[in-house]
Short mmCIF file of C-alpha atoms in Angstrom, two decimals:
data_model
loop_
_atom_site.label_atom_id
_atom_site.label_comp_id
_atom_site.label_asym_id
_atom_site.label_seq_id
_atom_site.Cartn_x
_atom_site.Cartn_y
_atom_site.Cartn_z
CA UNK A 568 20.94 -35.28 10.28
CA UNK A 569 22.41 -32.34 8.38
CA UNK A 570 22.09 -31.92 4.63
CA UNK A 571 24.53 -30.51 2.10
CA UNK A 572 23.48 -28.54 -0.94
CA UNK A 573 24.88 -27.33 -4.25
CA UNK A 574 23.56 -25.44 -7.24
CA UNK A 575 24.21 -25.29 -10.95
CA UNK A 576 21.46 -23.57 -12.90
CA UNK A 577 18.73 -24.59 -13.32
CA UNK A 578 19.09 -26.90 -10.28
CA UNK A 579 19.54 -26.43 -6.55
CA UNK A 580 19.92 -29.81 -4.84
CA UNK A 581 19.96 -30.62 -1.13
CA UNK A 582 21.09 -34.09 -0.10
CA UNK A 583 21.10 -35.99 3.19
CA UNK A 584 23.54 -38.78 4.00
CA UNK A 585 20.65 -41.21 4.55
CA UNK A 586 16.96 -41.30 3.74
CA UNK A 587 14.80 -39.03 5.88
CA UNK A 588 11.12 -38.98 6.68
CA UNK A 589 9.55 -36.04 4.86
CA UNK A 590 6.22 -34.25 4.82
CA UNK A 591 5.41 -31.79 2.05
CA UNK A 592 2.98 -30.65 -0.58
CA UNK A 593 5.61 -31.10 -3.30
CA UNK A 594 4.35 -31.59 -6.85
CA UNK A 595 6.18 -34.93 -7.01
CA UNK A 596 5.84 -36.22 -3.42
CA UNK A 597 2.81 -34.71 -1.67
CA UNK A 598 2.19 -35.95 1.87
CA UNK A 599 4.48 -38.27 3.83
CA UNK A 600 7.40 -39.98 2.10
CA UNK A 601 10.98 -41.13 2.59
CA UNK A 602 13.73 -39.47 0.57
CA UNK A 603 17.29 -38.21 0.75
CA UNK A 604 17.24 -35.52 -1.95
CA UNK A 605 15.24 -32.35 -2.54
CA UNK A 606 15.70 -30.67 -5.92
CA UNK A 607 14.63 -27.15 -6.91
CA UNK A 608 14.16 -26.54 -10.65
CA UNK A 609 14.33 -22.99 -11.97
CA UNK A 610 11.61 -22.46 -14.58
CA UNK A 611 10.20 -19.64 -16.67
CA UNK A 612 6.55 -19.03 -17.46
CA UNK A 613 7.26 -20.13 -21.02
CA UNK A 614 8.30 -23.56 -19.72
CA UNK A 615 4.84 -24.25 -18.35
CA UNK A 616 2.19 -23.35 -20.89
CA UNK A 617 -1.44 -24.36 -20.16
CA UNK A 618 -1.10 -27.54 -22.24
CA UNK A 619 1.87 -28.84 -20.23
CA UNK A 620 1.34 -31.13 -17.23
CA UNK A 621 3.60 -29.57 -14.59
CA UNK A 622 3.97 -32.81 -12.64
CA UNK A 623 5.00 -34.80 -15.72
CA UNK A 624 7.32 -31.98 -16.81
CA UNK A 625 9.08 -31.92 -13.45
CA UNK A 626 9.38 -35.70 -13.28
CA UNK A 627 10.82 -35.94 -16.79
CA UNK A 628 13.52 -33.37 -16.03
CA UNK A 629 14.41 -35.06 -12.75
CA UNK A 630 14.86 -38.33 -14.63
CA UNK A 631 16.93 -36.72 -17.39
CA UNK A 632 19.27 -35.05 -14.90
CA UNK A 633 20.11 -38.09 -12.76
CA UNK A 634 17.74 -36.95 -10.03
CA UNK A 635 15.17 -39.72 -10.41
CA UNK A 636 13.17 -40.13 -7.21
CA UNK A 637 14.15 -36.79 -5.68
CA UNK A 638 11.45 -34.67 -4.11
CA UNK A 639 10.91 -31.91 -6.66
CA UNK A 640 10.19 -28.20 -6.23
CA UNK A 641 9.77 -25.54 -8.91
CA UNK A 642 10.76 -21.90 -8.67
CA UNK A 643 10.94 -18.97 -11.06
CA UNK A 644 13.50 -17.31 -8.80
CA UNK A 645 17.05 -17.34 -10.15
CA UNK A 646 18.45 -20.40 -8.41
CA UNK A 647 21.58 -18.59 -7.18
CA UNK A 648 19.28 -16.61 -4.90
CA UNK A 649 18.96 -19.30 -2.23
CA UNK A 650 19.29 -18.71 1.51
CA UNK A 651 20.34 -20.97 4.36
CA UNK A 652 20.11 -20.70 8.14
CA UNK A 653 20.91 -23.10 10.99
CA UNK A 654 19.92 -22.80 14.63
CA UNK A 655 20.34 -24.98 17.73
CA UNK A 656 18.24 -25.32 20.86
CA UNK A 657 19.45 -27.86 23.40
CA UNK A 658 20.02 -31.14 21.54
CA UNK A 659 18.02 -30.04 18.49
CA UNK A 660 19.63 -28.61 15.36
CA UNK A 661 17.37 -27.16 12.68
CA UNK A 662 18.27 -26.10 9.15
CA UNK A 663 16.34 -24.16 6.53
CA UNK A 664 17.14 -23.77 2.83
CA UNK A 665 14.79 -21.45 0.97
CA UNK A 666 14.18 -19.80 -2.38
CA UNK A 667 11.74 -16.91 -2.38
CA UNK A 668 9.88 -14.92 -5.01
CA UNK A 669 6.85 -12.79 -4.25
CA UNK A 670 5.53 -11.89 -7.70
CA UNK A 671 2.20 -13.59 -6.98
CA UNK A 672 2.16 -12.83 -3.27
CA UNK A 673 -1.08 -12.28 -1.39
CA UNK A 674 -2.39 -11.58 2.10
CA UNK A 675 -4.36 -14.48 3.53
CA UNK A 676 -8.06 -13.79 3.96
CA UNK A 677 -8.23 -11.00 1.38
CA UNK A 678 -8.58 -12.70 -2.05
CA UNK A 679 -10.17 -9.62 -3.61
CA UNK A 680 -7.03 -7.62 -2.83
CA UNK A 681 -4.65 -9.82 -4.83
CA UNK A 682 -2.50 -7.86 -7.25
CA UNK A 683 -2.38 -8.78 -10.91
CA UNK A 684 0.82 -10.47 -12.01
CA UNK A 685 2.49 -11.63 -15.19
CA UNK A 686 4.95 -14.04 -13.62
CA UNK A 687 4.47 -16.56 -10.85
CA UNK A 688 6.78 -16.46 -7.84
CA UNK A 689 6.90 -18.98 -5.05
CA UNK A 690 8.45 -19.67 -1.65
CA UNK A 691 10.00 -23.13 -1.37
CA UNK A 692 11.51 -24.17 1.96
CA UNK A 693 13.32 -27.30 3.10
CA UNK A 694 13.14 -27.40 6.90
CA UNK A 695 15.11 -30.18 8.60
CA UNK A 696 15.73 -31.20 12.19
CA UNK A 697 18.21 -33.76 13.53
CA UNK A 698 15.72 -35.62 15.75
CA UNK A 699 13.03 -38.09 14.62
CA UNK A 700 9.46 -36.80 14.84
CA UNK A 701 6.11 -38.52 15.15
CA UNK A 702 3.54 -37.93 12.39
CA UNK A 703 1.80 -35.42 14.63
CA UNK A 704 5.04 -33.62 15.40
CA UNK A 705 5.86 -33.39 11.70
CA UNK A 706 2.49 -31.78 11.04
CA UNK A 707 3.09 -29.43 13.96
CA UNK A 708 6.57 -28.63 12.63
CA UNK A 709 5.02 -27.75 9.27
CA UNK A 710 2.76 -25.25 11.02
CA UNK A 711 5.74 -23.77 12.88
CA UNK A 712 7.68 -23.38 9.63
CA UNK A 713 4.68 -21.73 7.98
CA UNK A 714 4.22 -19.41 10.95
CA UNK A 715 7.91 -18.44 10.97
CA UNK A 716 7.96 -17.78 7.22
CA UNK A 717 4.85 -15.60 7.43
CA UNK A 718 6.10 -13.72 10.51
CA UNK A 719 9.31 -12.86 8.65
CA UNK A 720 7.36 -11.49 5.68
CA UNK A 721 5.04 -9.42 7.84
CA UNK A 722 7.90 -8.07 9.95
CA UNK A 723 9.72 -7.02 6.80
CA UNK A 724 6.70 -5.13 5.51
CA UNK A 725 5.99 -3.50 8.85
CA UNK A 726 9.59 -2.26 9.11
CA UNK A 727 10.40 -1.37 5.50
CA UNK A 728 7.10 -1.00 3.63
CA UNK A 729 4.49 0.03 6.22
CA UNK A 730 2.43 1.80 3.54
CA UNK A 731 1.91 -1.44 1.56
CA UNK A 732 -0.35 -4.44 2.16
CA UNK A 733 1.84 -7.12 3.73
CA UNK A 734 2.33 -10.41 1.90
CA UNK A 735 1.75 -13.57 3.94
CA UNK A 736 2.67 -16.04 1.20
CA UNK A 737 2.15 -16.88 -2.46
CA UNK A 738 -0.30 -19.16 -4.21
CA UNK A 739 2.40 -21.67 -5.10
CA UNK A 740 4.42 -22.09 -1.89
CA UNK A 741 5.77 -25.43 -0.68
CA UNK A 742 7.29 -26.42 2.66
CA UNK A 743 9.19 -29.66 3.18
CA UNK A 744 9.72 -30.98 6.71
CA UNK A 745 12.51 -33.57 7.08
CA UNK A 746 13.71 -35.64 10.03
CA UNK A 747 15.59 -38.92 10.68
CA UNK A 748 13.75 -42.24 10.34
CA UNK A 749 14.59 -43.74 13.75
CA UNK A 750 11.74 -45.53 15.52
CA UNK A 751 12.01 -43.56 18.77
CA UNK A 752 10.54 -40.17 18.02
CA UNK A 753 9.67 -36.80 19.48
CA UNK A 754 5.94 -36.49 20.03
CA UNK A 755 5.55 -32.72 19.85
CA UNK A 756 7.13 -29.79 18.01
CA UNK A 757 5.32 -26.70 19.30
CA UNK A 758 6.71 -23.25 19.98
CA UNK A 759 7.71 -24.16 23.55
CA UNK A 760 9.76 -27.22 22.51
CA UNK A 761 13.39 -27.28 21.42
CA UNK A 762 12.25 -28.48 18.00
CA UNK A 763 9.80 -25.61 17.59
CA UNK A 764 12.27 -23.01 18.86
CA UNK A 765 15.19 -24.13 16.69
CA UNK A 766 13.05 -24.67 13.60
CA UNK A 767 11.21 -21.39 14.02
CA UNK A 768 14.44 -19.41 14.39
CA UNK A 769 16.08 -21.05 11.37
CA UNK A 770 13.06 -20.57 9.09
CA UNK A 771 12.47 -16.99 10.26
CA UNK A 772 16.11 -16.02 9.69
CA UNK A 773 16.34 -17.56 6.21
CA UNK A 774 12.94 -16.17 5.19
CA UNK A 775 13.70 -12.63 6.34
CA UNK A 776 17.02 -12.63 4.49
CA UNK A 777 15.38 -14.01 1.34
CA UNK A 778 12.58 -11.44 1.50
CA UNK A 779 15.08 -8.61 1.95
CA UNK A 780 17.17 -9.73 -1.03
CA UNK A 781 14.10 -10.19 -3.24
CA UNK A 782 12.94 -6.65 -2.59
CA UNK A 783 16.42 -5.35 -3.40
CA UNK A 784 16.58 -7.22 -6.71
CA UNK A 785 12.98 -6.83 -7.79
CA UNK A 786 10.24 -4.57 -6.44
CA UNK A 787 7.77 -4.55 -9.32
CA UNK A 788 4.77 -6.88 -9.59
CA UNK A 789 4.43 -6.54 -13.33
CA UNK A 790 7.77 -6.80 -15.06
CA UNK A 791 9.44 -9.04 -17.58
CA UNK A 792 12.51 -9.38 -15.34
CA UNK A 793 13.23 -12.97 -14.34
CA UNK A 794 14.18 -12.39 -10.70
CA UNK A 795 10.75 -13.18 -9.31
#
């Protein structure tokens, strides 16, 4: 099932025609859930001081903006910088909608090498396929999406910034996997399946484009600019 999306700062909202099964580590809906809307909220560091509960803050703004119940994501990236890709393999169509900021990016396995940062970026991805998936396949699809996102980042650094430590993600990333709710489901979603191939291509394409644009609009780790 395809989704449509629209944006009007500070919101980017993706909506399905019917409720989908979802798996995420969203601040509002961590784990498995059923939903038809995913909403990105653009925030600044000043919006989330240490004495503010981020989950309550997000939920209150969803409620105030007629988005009650939507799966919520936060980003400090300007919301107009969103990227979409769609790919098909056989009977499987996969879509990816992503916002990407790398201000607090890091390379997995090297915590002592993290750069200092003043603003917090994040990579938020909605990854949807048009076929129902088992619980196991949804978990596997989440790993494929993560792998594709990270491969895109590392390929960008290898090609354009070989002298710098590659970023594999940020400390505040979130991936949402979505699929139809039908009872008959696909059991697996690995790299050799149509699901894995279509999803991997869509996420890689959107992630690489988003990474490229971010580096063009902001290259500094420590800046007061908002485009992180």
